Every structure is written in C-alpha cells, then in structure tokens.
Short mmCIF file of C-alpha atoms in Angstrom, two decimals:
data_model
loop_
_atom_site.label_atom_id
_atom_site.label_comp_id
_atom_site.label_asym_id
_atom_site.label_seq_id
_atom_site.Cartn_x
_atom_site.Cartn_y
_atom_site.Cartn_z
CA UNK A 177 -24.28 7.45 7.13
CA UNK A 178 -20.69 8.97 7.14
CA UNK A 179 -19.11 9.80 10.52
CA UNK A 180 -17.67 12.77 8.75
CA UNK A 181 -17.04 14.33 5.28
CA UNK A 182 -14.69 16.69 3.80
CA UNK A 183 -13.12 17.26 0.56
CA UNK A 184 -9.47 16.16 -0.55
CA UNK A 185 -8.01 17.74 -3.73
CA UNK A 186 -11.53 18.88 -4.45
CA UNK A 187 -12.98 15.27 -4.22
CA UNK A 188 -15.60 14.24 -1.62
CA UNK A 189 -14.49 11.83 1.04
CA UNK A 190 -16.79 10.27 3.59
CA UNK A 191 -15.50 8.43 6.61
CA UNK A 192 -17.56 5.38 7.00
CA UNK A 193 -15.42 3.50 9.64
CA UNK A 194 -12.64 5.36 11.55
CA UNK A 195 -10.09 3.98 13.82
CA UNK A 196 -11.83 4.58 17.00
CA UNK A 197 -14.46 1.98 15.89
CA UNK A 198 -11.99 -0.77 15.00
CA UNK A 199 -9.42 -0.16 18.04
CA UNK A 200 -7.08 1.38 15.35
CA UNK A 201 -7.04 -1.64 13.06
CA UNK A 202 -8.68 -0.33 10.15
CA UNK A 203 -10.84 2.54 8.34
CA UNK A 204 -13.26 2.60 5.59
CA UNK A 205 -13.55 5.58 3.36
CA UNK A 206 -15.85 6.24 0.39
CA UNK A 207 -14.50 8.74 -2.26
CA UNK A 208 -16.24 10.20 -5.23
CA UNK A 209 -14.00 11.23 -8.14
CA UNK A 210 -14.84 13.22 -11.21
CA UNK A 211 -13.51 12.43 -14.67
CA UNK A 212 -9.60 12.62 -14.44
CA UNK A 213 -9.86 12.68 -10.66
CA UNK A 214 -7.59 11.03 -8.06
CA UNK A 215 -4.43 11.69 -6.18
CA UNK A 216 -1.15 12.07 -7.41
CA UNK A 217 1.22 8.90 -7.29
CA UNK A 218 2.58 8.48 -3.73
CA UNK A 219 3.44 5.65 -1.38
CA UNK A 220 2.65 4.91 2.44
CA UNK A 221 5.14 3.96 5.08
CA UNK A 222 2.58 2.84 7.33
CA UNK A 223 -0.64 1.78 5.62
CA UNK A 224 -2.06 -0.74 3.24
CA UNK A 225 -4.90 0.31 1.13
CA UNK A 226 -7.74 -1.81 -0.86
CA UNK A 227 -9.62 -0.09 -3.44
CA UNK A 228 -12.99 -1.47 -4.32
CA UNK A 229 -14.79 0.08 -7.40
CA UNK A 230 -18.56 0.89 -6.44
CA UNK A 231 -19.17 2.46 -9.81
CA UNK A 232 -17.29 4.03 -12.75
CA UNK A 233 -14.38 3.56 -14.77
CA UNK A 234 -11.31 3.49 -12.71
CA UNK A 235 -7.70 2.65 -13.24
CA UNK A 236 -5.19 1.94 -10.76
CA UNK A 237 -1.38 2.56 -11.01
CA UNK A 238 0.58 -0.35 -9.34
CA UNK A 239 4.13 -1.30 -9.99
CA UNK A 240 4.60 1.33 -12.54
CA UNK A 241 1.57 0.09 -14.69
CA UNK A 242 -1.88 1.31 -15.11
CA UNK A 243 -4.52 -1.53 -14.90
CA UNK A 244 -8.34 -1.17 -15.31
CA UNK A 245 -10.49 -1.56 -12.19
CA UNK A 246 -14.11 -2.37 -13.33
CA UNK A 247 -16.98 -1.97 -10.93
CA UNK A 248 -17.05 -4.82 -8.58
CA UNK A 249 -13.29 -5.30 -8.91
CA UNK A 250 -10.73 -4.51 -6.10
CA UNK A 251 -7.09 -3.67 -6.02
CA UNK A 252 -4.59 -3.92 -3.10
CA UNK A 253 -1.57 -1.47 -2.48
CA UNK A 254 0.73 -2.68 0.19
CA UNK A 255 2.58 -0.19 2.24
CA UNK A 256 5.93 0.84 0.41
CA UNK A 257 4.30 0.43 -3.06
CA UNK A 258 3.95 3.41 -5.32
CA UNK A 259 0.26 3.61 -6.24
CA UNK A 260 -2.67 5.88 -7.15
CA UNK A 261 -6.05 5.61 -8.74
CA UNK A 262 -7.75 7.75 -11.49
CA UNK A 263 -11.26 8.02 -12.85
CA UNK A 264 -10.82 7.18 -16.42
CA UNK A 265 -14.43 7.51 -17.47
CA UNK A 266 -16.64 10.42 -18.46
CA UNK A 267 -18.82 10.46 -15.18
CA UNK A 268 -18.29 10.67 -11.59
CA UNK A 269 -17.14 7.30 -10.11
CA UNK A 270 -17.27 6.04 -6.55
CA UNK A 271 -14.41 4.01 -4.73
CA UNK A 272 -14.38 2.44 -1.25
CA UNK A 273 -10.94 2.48 0.45
CA UNK A 274 -10.16 0.12 3.08
CA UNK A 275 -7.04 1.18 5.07
CA UNK A 276 -4.97 -0.89 7.58
CA UNK A 277 -4.13 0.15 10.14
CA UNK A 278 -6.80 2.98 10.74
CA UNK A 279 -6.01 6.59 11.22
CA UNK A 280 -5.47 7.50 7.53
CA UNK A 281 -8.57 9.47 7.73
CA UNK A 282 -6.80 11.89 10.19
CA UNK A 283 -4.37 12.66 7.52
CA UNK A 284 -7.00 13.27 4.94
CA UNK A 285 -8.97 15.60 7.02
CA UNK A 286 -5.77 17.61 7.95
CA UNK A 287 -4.73 18.03 4.19
CA UNK A 288 -8.58 18.69 3.20
CA UNK A 289 -8.01 22.45 3.64
CA UNK A 290 -4.96 22.49 1.44
CA UNK A 291 -4.93 22.81 -2.38
CA UNK A 292 -2.34 21.89 -5.01
CA UNK A 293 -0.23 23.70 -6.31
CA UNK A 294 -0.79 26.53 -3.94
CA UNK A 295 -0.09 24.79 -0.65
CA UNK A 296 2.33 22.32 -1.92
CA UNK A 297 5.07 22.89 0.48
CA UNK A 298 2.49 22.49 3.54
CA UNK A 299 1.12 19.45 1.94
CA UNK A 300 4.53 17.71 1.76
CA UNK A 301 5.27 18.68 5.32
CA UNK A 302 2.04 17.32 6.69
CA UNK A 303 2.51 14.13 4.39
CA UNK A 304 6.03 13.63 5.64
CA UNK A 305 4.63 13.58 9.41
CA UNK A 306 2.10 10.99 8.23
CA UNK A 307 4.87 8.72 6.27
CA UNK A 308 3.34 9.65 2.97
CA UNK A 309 5.56 10.48 0.09
CA UNK A 310 4.32 11.95 -3.34
CA UNK A 311 6.13 10.94 -6.41
CA UNK A 312 7.06 13.91 -8.60
#
C-alpha cells in the first residue's frame, strides 16, 4: 500500500517508501503515465534517479538521446544530467522511480497542486528551492 498518493502534472504518483523510512537515504515512487505522459526534460542538483519499467512502452531521454526502456529494464539518471521519460505506447504504463537521497517525494507533493502552463512561474520557483531545473 502506498504511504501517500497524489497527482503530478495529472499523473498518479504513489509514495511506496519515503525518506523517513530510510533515514533520508532514498525514496521509492510508482508513477502511472498515460500515452504521451511524462515530465518535461529537467535536471536535479541533489538527486540521482533510477527508473524501472514495470509495464508499458517507455522511452528515456539521456545525454540528448531517446532510448527505449522495455518492461523489466531500468535506466539511471545521475544528478546533473538532463533527463526525462515518456510513455511512447498506446496504453497506460507504470514506472518505479528509486531516488537517492530521499525527500524528492516532498517536492512532488508540493507541486502536485500546480498545473502547466497556468502555474509555471510558481512551479519554477518551487523547483528552484529543491534544486530542480526544467530545460525549455
């Protein structure tokens, strides 16, 4: 069972393990993305992310190139690297996202009330506080 759930950019995110459970070392999230879904390209100052495709047809952007991420495969995005993922399939897909250190779930929950493009200035301000930069 998730510890908490919310929607980020309209996509459901479940917090499966939060920073309080790991002494701040990591977090584990589950995200369900519709066809075409996924966040805008961005980079993190503080976190590394590992994406694991549970089901669906995903692609990840790493080092300026898109790569297929088949079910059962994973991809690692070290802090400082521009990255994102997208559901390239015709049905909903599910990713597990392992984040180190923990606490990224707090950022996602804070931005869960925001929408793009209406709340973009607020999204950018919150993101800056957390060390996350969106690439435009």
